[in-house]
PDB file of C-alpha atoms in Angstrom:
ATOM      1  CA  UNK V   1     -29.257  12.355  -6.095  1.00 62.00           C
ATOM      2  CA  UNK V   2     -26.661  12.338  -8.688  1.00 70.00           C
ATOM      3  CA  UNK V   3     -24.135  15.307  -8.421  1.00 76.00           C
ATOM      4  CA  UNK V   4     -20.846  15.653  -9.956  1.00 77.00           C
ATOM      5  CA  UNK V   5     -17.601  16.483  -7.726  1.00 77.00           C
ATOM      6  CA  UNK V   6     -17.291  19.921  -9.253  1.00 79.00           C
ATOM      7  CA  UNK V   7     -20.698  20.785  -7.458  1.00 81.00           C
ATOM      8  CA  UNK V   8     -19.418  20.056  -4.000  1.00 86.00           C
ATOM      9  CA  UNK V   9     -17.420  23.127  -2.241  1.00 86.00           C
ATOM     10  CA  UNK V  10     -15.234  20.694  -0.329  1.00 86.00           C
ATOM     11  CA  UNK V  11     -14.067  18.622  -3.492  1.00 83.00           C
ATOM     12  CA  UNK V  12     -13.880  21.587  -6.168  1.00 80.00           C
ATOM     13  CA  UNK V  13     -11.275  23.506  -4.231  1.00 69.00           C
ATOM     14  CA  UNK V  14     -13.723  25.771  -3.037  1.00 60.00           C
ATOM     15  CA  UNK V  15     -14.794  26.778  -6.519  1.00 60.00           C
ATOM     16  CA  UNK V  16     -11.292  28.136  -7.498  1.00 59.00           C
ATOM     17  CA  UNK V  17      -9.911  25.322  -9.759  1.00 59.00           C
ATOM     18  CA  UNK V  18     -12.711  23.275 -11.225  1.00 56.00           C
ATOM     19  CA  UNK V  19     -10.739  22.611 -14.361  1.00 62.00           C
ATOM     20  CA  UNK V  20      -8.077  20.555 -12.687  1.00 63.00           C
ATOM     21  CA  UNK V  21     -10.400  18.279 -10.564  1.00 62.00           C
ATOM     22  CA  UNK V  22      -9.772  15.115 -12.624  1.00 67.00           C
ATOM     23  CA  UNK V  23      -6.508  13.165 -12.550  1.00 68.00           C
ATOM     24  CA  UNK V  24      -5.260  12.326 -16.061  1.00 72.00           C
ATOM     25  CA  UNK V  25      -5.332   8.423 -16.542  1.00 72.00           C
ATOM     26  CA  UNK V  26      -7.695   7.781 -13.506  1.00 73.00           C
ATOM     27  CA  UNK V  27     -11.292   6.989 -13.738  1.00 78.00           C
ATOM     28  CA  UNK V  28     -13.225   8.118 -10.300  1.00 77.00           C
ATOM     29  CA  UNK V  29     -15.798   5.618 -10.952  1.00 80.00           C
ATOM     30  CA  UNK V  30     -13.256   2.573 -11.508  1.00 86.00           C
ATOM     31  CA  UNK V  31     -11.332   3.771  -8.135  1.00 85.00           C
ATOM     32  CA  UNK V  32     -14.397   4.119  -6.197  1.00 87.00           C
ATOM     33  CA  UNK V  33     -15.129   0.492  -7.353  1.00 90.00           C
ATOM     34  CA  UNK V  34     -11.485  -0.801  -6.289  1.00 91.00           C
ATOM     35  CA  UNK V  35     -11.826   1.028  -2.753  1.00 90.00           C
ATOM     36  CA  UNK V  36     -15.191  -0.605  -2.259  1.00 91.00           C
ATOM     37  CA  UNK V  37     -13.619  -4.147  -3.223  1.00 92.00           C
ATOM     38  CA  UNK V  38     -10.868  -3.442  -0.771  1.00 90.00           C
ATOM     39  CA  UNK V  39     -13.100  -2.830   2.015  1.00 91.00           C
ATOM     40  CA  UNK V  40     -14.979  -6.033   1.442  1.00 90.00           C
ATOM     41  CA  UNK V  41     -11.987  -8.118   0.903  1.00 89.00           C
ATOM     42  CA  UNK V  42     -10.227  -6.723   4.239  1.00 87.00           C
ATOM     43  CA  UNK V  43     -13.534  -7.997   5.982  1.00 88.00           C
ATOM     44  CA  UNK V  44     -15.997  -5.054   6.166  1.00 91.00           C
ATOM     45  CA  UNK V  45     -19.661  -6.055   5.911  1.00 92.00           C
ATOM     46  CA  UNK V  46     -21.422  -4.522   3.371  1.00 92.00           C
ATOM     47  CA  UNK V  47     -23.640  -2.505   5.898  1.00 93.00           C
ATOM     48  CA  UNK V  48     -20.387  -1.041   7.148  1.00 93.00           C
ATOM     49  CA  UNK V  49     -19.272  -0.017   3.823  1.00 93.00           C
ATOM     50  CA  UNK V  50     -22.351   1.683   3.339  1.00 93.00           C
ATOM     51  CA  UNK V  51     -22.410   3.371   6.547  1.00 95.00           C
ATOM     52  CA  UNK V  52     -18.802   4.658   5.735  1.00 95.00           C
ATOM     53  CA  UNK V  53     -19.832   6.392   2.454  1.00 94.00           C
ATOM     54  CA  UNK V  54     -23.040   7.660   4.270  1.00 95.00           C
ATOM     55  CA  UNK V  55     -20.740   9.572   6.505  1.00 96.00           C
ATOM     56  CA  UNK V  56     -18.643  10.771   3.629  1.00 95.00           C
ATOM     57  CA  UNK V  57     -21.606  12.017   1.707  1.00 93.00           C
ATOM     58  CA  UNK V  58     -23.206  13.671   4.829  1.00 94.00           C
ATOM     59  CA  UNK V  59     -19.731  15.857   4.823  1.00 95.00           C
ATOM     60  CA  UNK V  60     -20.061  16.710   1.590  1.00 93.00           C
ATOM     61  CA  UNK V  61     -23.503  17.917   1.998  1.00 92.00           C
ATOM     62  CA  UNK V  62     -22.347  19.757   5.147  1.00 92.00           C
ATOM     63  CA  UNK V  63     -19.842  21.758   3.164  1.00 91.00           C
ATOM     64  CA  UNK V  64     -22.924  22.914   0.950  1.00 90.00           C
ATOM     65  CA  UNK V  65     -24.392  24.650   3.740  1.00 89.00           C
ATOM     66  CA  UNK V  66     -24.642  28.557   3.593  1.00 87.00           C
ATOM     67  CA  UNK V  67     -26.389  31.071   5.829  1.00 86.00           C
ATOM     68  CA  UNK V  68     -28.170  34.237   5.618  1.00 85.00           C
ATOM     69  CA  UNK V  69     -27.230  36.995   7.834  1.00 81.00           C
ATOM     70  CA  UNK V  70     -29.482  40.039   9.317  1.00 77.00           C
ATOM     71  CA  UNK V  71     -28.255  43.607   9.409  1.00 67.00           C
ATOM     72  CA  UNK V  72     -26.504  43.091  12.609  1.00 67.00           C
ATOM     73  CA  UNK V  73     -24.635  40.556  10.755  1.00 77.00           C
ATOM     74  CA  UNK V  74     -26.315  37.829  12.990  1.00 81.00           C
ATOM     75  CA  UNK V  75     -27.395  34.614  11.082  1.00 76.00           C
ATOM     76  CA  UNK V  76     -30.989  34.279  10.631  1.00 74.00           C
ATOM     77  CA  UNK V  77     -31.498  31.014   8.679  1.00 78.00           C
ATOM     78  CA  UNK V  78     -29.666  28.437   6.586  1.00 80.00           C
ATOM     79  CA  UNK V  79     -29.917  29.558   2.912  1.00 84.00           C
ATOM     80  CA  UNK V  80     -30.086  26.170   1.584  1.00 82.00           C
ATOM     81  CA  UNK V  81     -31.736  23.814   4.185  1.00 84.00           C
ATOM     82  CA  UNK V  82     -32.220  21.023   1.573  1.00 87.00           C
ATOM     83  CA  UNK V  83     -28.435  20.028   1.840  1.00 89.00           C
ATOM     84  CA  UNK V  84     -28.598  20.371   5.932  1.00 87.00           C
ATOM     85  CA  UNK V  85     -31.648  18.083   5.813  1.00 89.00           C
ATOM     86  CA  UNK V  86     -29.622  15.687   3.637  1.00 90.00           C
ATOM     87  CA  UNK V  87     -26.816  15.508   5.912  1.00 91.00           C
ATOM     88  CA  UNK V  88     -29.305  14.927   8.867  1.00 90.00           C
ATOM     89  CA  UNK V  89     -30.824  12.246   6.916  1.00 91.00           C
ATOM     90  CA  UNK V  90     -27.648  10.662   6.276  1.00 92.00           C
ATOM     91  CA  UNK V  91     -26.345  10.818   9.746  1.00 92.00           C
ATOM     92  CA  UNK V  92     -29.802   9.920  11.043  1.00 90.00           C
ATOM     93  CA  UNK V  93     -30.250  12.949  13.140  1.00 86.00           C
ATOM     94  CA  UNK V  94     -33.805  13.947  13.836  1.00 77.00           C
ATOM     95  CA  UNK V  95     -33.754  17.113  15.705  1.00 70.00           C
ATOM     96  CA  UNK V  96     -32.517  19.722  13.244  1.00 73.00           C
ATOM     97  CA  UNK V  97     -28.981  19.769  15.102  1.00 76.00           C
ATOM     98  CA  UNK V  98     -27.254  20.470  11.905  1.00 81.00           C
ATOM     99  CA  UNK V  99     -29.703  22.820  10.326  1.00 75.00           C
ATOM    100  CA  UNK V 100     -30.166  25.012  13.037  1.00 77.00           C
ATOM    101  CA  UNK V 101     -27.481  24.226  15.344  1.00 79.00           C
ATOM    102  CA  UNK V 102     -24.608  25.486  13.328  1.00 83.00           C
ATOM    103  CA  UNK V 103     -25.739  29.154  13.612  1.00 79.00           C
ATOM    104  CA  UNK V 104     -26.839  29.117  17.295  1.00 80.00           C
ATOM    105  CA  UNK V 105     -24.696  28.656  20.185  1.00 79.00           C
ATOM    106  CA  UNK V 106     -26.111  27.717  23.832  1.00 79.00           C
ATOM    107  CA  UNK V 107     -25.089  29.043  26.901  1.00 80.00           C
ATOM    108  CA  UNK V 108     -26.021  27.914  30.323  1.00 79.00           C
ATOM    109  CA  UNK V 109     -26.555  30.646  32.778  1.00 78.00           C
ATOM    110  CA  UNK V 110     -27.813  30.087  36.392  1.00 77.00           C
ATOM    111  CA  UNK V 111     -30.945  27.979  35.642  1.00 79.00           C
ATOM    112  CA  UNK V 112     -31.772  28.481  32.275  1.00 82.00           C
ATOM    113  CA  UNK V 113     -30.165  28.084  28.645  1.00 81.00           C
ATOM    114  CA  UNK V 114     -29.599  30.928  26.565  1.00 81.00           C
ATOM    115  CA  UNK V 115     -29.411  30.887  22.673  1.00 77.00           C
ATOM    116  CA  UNK V 116     -27.045  33.257  20.930  1.00 81.00           C
ATOM    117  CA  UNK V 117     -27.024  33.925  17.240  1.00 81.00           C
ATOM    118  CA  UNK V 118     -23.673  33.613  15.772  1.00 83.00           C
ATOM    119  CA  UNK V 119     -22.251  35.828  12.912  1.00 85.00           C
ATOM    120  CA  UNK V 120     -21.800  34.274   9.463  1.00 85.00           C
ATOM    121  CA  UNK V 121     -18.256  33.973   9.632  1.00 88.00           C
ATOM    122  CA  UNK V 122     -18.715  31.965  12.907  1.00 88.00           C
ATOM    123  CA  UNK V 123     -21.451  29.826  11.401  1.00 87.00           C
ATOM    124  CA  UNK V 124     -19.054  28.795   8.506  1.00 89.00           C
ATOM    125  CA  UNK V 125     -16.417  28.079  10.959  1.00 91.00           C
ATOM    126  CA  UNK V 126     -18.757  25.837  12.856  1.00 90.00           C
ATOM    127  CA  UNK V 127     -19.786  24.148   9.825  1.00 91.00           C
ATOM    128  CA  UNK V 128     -16.115  23.383   8.685  1.00 93.00           C
ATOM    129  CA  UNK V 129     -15.303  22.151  12.126  1.00 93.00           C
ATOM    130  CA  UNK V 130     -18.065  19.943  12.101  1.00 92.00           C
ATOM    131  CA  UNK V 131     -17.021  18.533   8.886  1.00 94.00           C
ATOM    132  CA  UNK V 132     -13.474  18.239   9.829  1.00 96.00           C
ATOM    133  CA  UNK V 133     -14.225  16.312  13.390  1.00 95.00           C
ATOM    134  CA  UNK V 134     -16.608  13.878  11.345  1.00 96.00           C
ATOM    135  CA  UNK V 135     -14.046  13.172   8.742  1.00 96.00           C
ATOM    136  CA  UNK V 136     -11.121  12.725  11.309  1.00 96.00           C
ATOM    137  CA  UNK V 137     -13.269  10.325  13.653  1.00 97.00           C
ATOM    138  CA  UNK V 138     -14.097   8.250  10.278  1.00 96.00           C
ATOM    139  CA  UNK V 139     -10.389   8.410   9.243  1.00 96.00           C
ATOM    140  CA  UNK V 140      -9.179   7.173  12.713  1.00 96.00           C
ATOM    141  CA  UNK V 141     -11.898   4.462  12.941  1.00 95.00           C
ATOM    142  CA  UNK V 142     -11.095   3.285   9.746  1.00 94.00           C
ATOM    143  CA  UNK V 143      -7.489   2.991  10.298  1.00 93.00           C
ATOM    144  CA  UNK V 144      -7.873   1.143  13.772  1.00 93.00           C
ATOM    145  CA  UNK V 145     -10.362  -1.237  12.031  1.00 92.00           C
ATOM    146  CA  UNK V 146      -7.986  -1.898   9.165  1.00 90.00           C
ATOM    147  CA  UNK V 147      -5.026  -2.609  11.543  1.00 88.00           C
ATOM    148  CA  UNK V 148      -7.121  -4.897  13.774  1.00 87.00           C
ATOM    149  CA  UNK V 149      -8.211  -6.985  10.700  1.00 85.00           C
ATOM    150  CA  UNK V 150      -4.774  -6.983   9.368  1.00 80.00           C
ATOM    151  CA  UNK V 151      -2.862  -7.949  12.490  1.00 78.00           C
ATOM    152  CA  UNK V 152      -1.653 -11.229  13.223  1.00 72.00           C
ATOM    153  CA  UNK V 153      -3.949 -13.697  15.174  1.00 73.00           C
ATOM    154  CA  UNK V 154      -0.894 -15.836  16.344  1.00 71.00           C
ATOM    155  CA  UNK V 155       0.705 -14.930  19.977  1.00 66.00           C
ATOM    156  CA  UNK V 156       4.171 -16.078  18.519  1.00 66.00           C
ATOM    157  CA  UNK V 157       5.502 -14.513  15.280  1.00 64.00           C
ATOM    158  CA  UNK V 158       8.847 -14.995  13.954  1.00 68.00           C
ATOM    159  CA  UNK V 159       8.467 -12.057  11.508  1.00 69.00           C
ATOM    160  CA  UNK V 160      11.057  -9.344  11.830  1.00 71.00           C
ATOM    161  CA  UNK V 161      11.799  -5.807  10.076  1.00 72.00           C
ATOM    162  CA  UNK V 162      14.823  -4.071  10.954  1.00 71.00           C
ATOM    163  CA  UNK V 163      15.225  -0.368  10.995  1.00 68.00           C
ATOM    164  CA  UNK V 164      18.088   1.647  11.389  1.00 63.00           C
ATOM    165  CA  UNK V 165      17.627   4.396  14.070  1.00 63.00           C
ATOM    166  CA  UNK V 166      19.801   7.505  15.181  1.00 62.00           C
ATOM    167  CA  UNK V 167      20.345   6.996  18.809  1.00 60.00           C
ATOM    168  CA  UNK V 168      18.642   9.076  21.389  1.00 58.00           C
ATOM    169  CA  UNK V 169      17.032  11.884  19.491  1.00 66.00           C
ATOM    170  CA  UNK V 170      13.289  11.244  20.145  1.00 72.00           C
ATOM    171  CA  UNK V 171      11.010   8.309  21.977  1.00 76.00           C
ATOM    172  CA  UNK V 172       7.445   8.401  21.382  1.00 82.00           C
ATOM    173  CA  UNK V 173       4.736   6.307  22.834  1.00 87.00           C
ATOM    174  CA  UNK V 174       3.506   5.880  19.279  1.00 86.00           C
ATOM    175  CA  UNK V 175       5.545   6.178  16.202  1.00 86.00           C
ATOM    176  CA  UNK V 176       3.894   7.799  13.187  1.00 88.00           C
ATOM    177  CA  UNK V 177       4.400   8.833   9.333  1.00 88.00           C
ATOM    178  CA  UNK V 178       6.978  11.281  10.483  1.00 87.00           C
ATOM    179  CA  UNK V 179       8.975   8.713  12.215  1.00 86.00           C
ATOM    180  CA  UNK V 180       8.733   6.279   9.305  1.00 89.00           C
ATOM    181  CA  UNK V 181      10.115   8.904   7.031  1.00 90.00           C
ATOM    182  CA  UNK V 182      13.096   9.661   9.334  1.00 87.00           C
ATOM    183  CA  UNK V 183      13.859   5.849   9.413  1.00 87.00           C
ATOM    184  CA  UNK V 184      13.414   5.644   5.436  1.00 91.00           C
ATOM    185  CA  UNK V 185      15.863   8.232   5.298  1.00 90.00           C
ATOM    186  CA  UNK V 186      18.227   6.632   7.502  1.00 88.00           C
ATOM    187  CA  UNK V 187      17.857   3.319   5.700  1.00 90.00           C
ATOM    188  CA  UNK V 188      18.808   5.232   2.431  1.00 92.00           C
ATOM    189  CA  UNK V 189      21.812   6.976   4.059  1.00 90.00           C
ATOM    190  CA  UNK V 190      22.976   3.469   5.111  1.00 88.00           C
ATOM    191  CA  UNK V 191      22.569   2.024   1.845  1.00 89.00           C
ATOM    192  CA  UNK V 192      24.637   4.968   0.388  1.00 90.00           C
ATOM    193  CA  UNK V 193      27.180   4.357   2.840  1.00 86.00           C
ATOM    194  CA  UNK V 194      27.251   0.710   2.008  1.00 85.00           C
ATOM    195  CA  UNK V 195      27.436   1.137  -1.636  1.00 84.00           C
ATOM    196  CA  UNK V 196      29.988   3.780  -1.709  1.00 84.00           C
ATOM    197  CA  UNK V 197      32.330   2.437   0.990  1.00 81.00           C
ATOM    198  CA  UNK V 198      32.172  -1.194   0.735  1.00 82.00           C
ATOM    199  CA  UNK V 199      30.267  -2.721  -2.533  1.00 79.00           C
ATOM    200  CA  UNK V 200      32.219  -0.062  -4.847  1.00 81.00           C
ATOM    201  CA  UNK V 201      35.598  -0.523  -3.223  1.00 82.00           C
ATOM    202  CA  UNK V 202      35.258  -4.416  -3.423  1.00 80.00           C
ATOM    203  CA  UNK V 203      34.423  -4.232  -6.973  1.00 82.00           C
ATOM    204  CA  UNK V 204      37.517  -2.174  -7.807  1.00 84.00           C
ATOM    205  CA  UNK V 205      39.650  -4.643  -5.961  1.00 82.00           C
ATOM    206  CA  UNK V 206      38.386  -7.446  -7.970  1.00 83.00           C
ATOM    207  CA  UNK V 207      38.671  -5.689 -11.351  1.00 85.00           C
ATOM    208  CA  UNK V 208      42.308  -4.725 -10.363  1.00 84.00           C
ATOM    209  CA  UNK V 209      43.094  -8.180  -8.894  1.00 82.00           C
ATOM    210  CA  UNK V 210      43.777  -6.972  -5.628  1.00 82.00           C
ATOM    211  CA  UNK V 211      43.894  -9.966  -2.905  1.00 79.00           C
ATOM    212  CA  UNK V 212      41.181  -9.220  -0.111  1.00 74.00           C
ATOM    213  CA  UNK V 213      39.684 -11.257   2.507  1.00 72.00           C
ATOM    214  CA  UNK V 214      36.375  -9.697   1.961  1.00 70.00           C
ATOM    215  CA  UNK V 215      33.928  -7.844   4.369  1.00 74.00           C
ATOM    216  CA  UNK V 216      30.857  -9.048   5.772  1.00 77.00           C
ATOM    217  CA  UNK V 217      27.964  -6.461   6.344  1.00 77.00           C
ATOM    218  CA  UNK V 218      24.200  -6.345   6.413  1.00 80.00           C
ATOM    219  CA  UNK V 219      22.753  -5.534   2.975  1.00 84.00           C
ATOM    220  CA  UNK V 220      19.654  -3.357   3.610  1.00 89.00           C
ATOM    221  CA  UNK V 221      18.490  -3.459  -0.073  1.00 89.00           C
ATOM    222  CA  UNK V 222      15.495  -5.425   0.913  1.00 90.00           C
ATOM    223  CA  UNK V 223      14.431  -2.988   3.645  1.00 91.00           C
ATOM    224  CA  UNK V 224      14.523   0.038   1.364  1.00 92.00           C
ATOM    225  CA  UNK V 225      12.783  -2.016  -1.447  1.00 93.00           C
ATOM    226  CA  UNK V 226       9.872  -2.740   1.211  1.00 92.00           C
ATOM    227  CA  UNK V 227       9.698   1.050   1.802  1.00 93.00           C
ATOM    228  CA  UNK V 228       9.966   2.323  -1.599  1.00 92.00           C
ATOM    229  CA  UNK V 229       9.376  -0.208  -4.079  1.00 90.00           C
ATOM    230  CA  UNK V 230       6.595  -0.387  -6.378  1.00 89.00           C
ATOM    231  CA  UNK V 231       4.307  -2.296  -3.989  1.00 88.00           C
ATOM    232  CA  UNK V 232       6.268  -0.915  -0.742  1.00 90.00           C
ATOM    233  CA  UNK V 233       4.788   0.850   2.247  1.00 91.00           C
ATOM    234  CA  UNK V 234       4.946   4.209   0.573  1.00 91.00           C
ATOM    235  CA  UNK V 235       3.100   3.009  -2.637  1.00 90.00           C
ATOM    236  CA  UNK V 236       0.387   1.314  -0.495  1.00 89.00           C
ATOM    237  CA  UNK V 237      -0.104   4.899   1.588  1.00 87.00           C
ATOM    238  CA  UNK V 238      -0.387   6.814  -1.747  1.00 84.00           C
TER     239      UNK V 238
END
């Protein structure tokens, strides 16, 4: 089914800002094609690429689900079962666990299961929670697969990336984006210090004809360029 981006609750800012969905100078269709080409270039097979977008499409359909509540505010049914059915088909779910499971909660008491109807607000929270969990699992899997594909196959590597780190503040088993930003800030501070204290002073000495022996230092310009350059880490992440 061909549906525009503004028709989906999750991609139209909840219907609050439909006019500002399009990015100037950016064609969604073109960027979608680039994304598919990149996935195939990394090594994903076409079936895998298709399944990735099936999950994304299912998430969008889940966001379309709304509920009808009774006089006691308990949900009695899904108002638009077609969207729930579409999500179930995309995720290959056959037991109506989405169309019916989002507004019912099952409790196990003694030897029997009791089905409890949720309120409309609780059902909407369950809907959004399911969508968020699916998206997070897909995103984490995708990052892990890309990292696994891009990693070096050699047991011995001579490559080295040096980052200035401030001593002893935090130590994590896995460094994440926040730590990259902290290291990036440290590199910029180091570059500023080098420029102001060493490079500028040396240039002044040369201009004034002052004899000096020269000071050797590690120039981290390449490191800063690696992070913030046009094809640097930040640009690629964006």
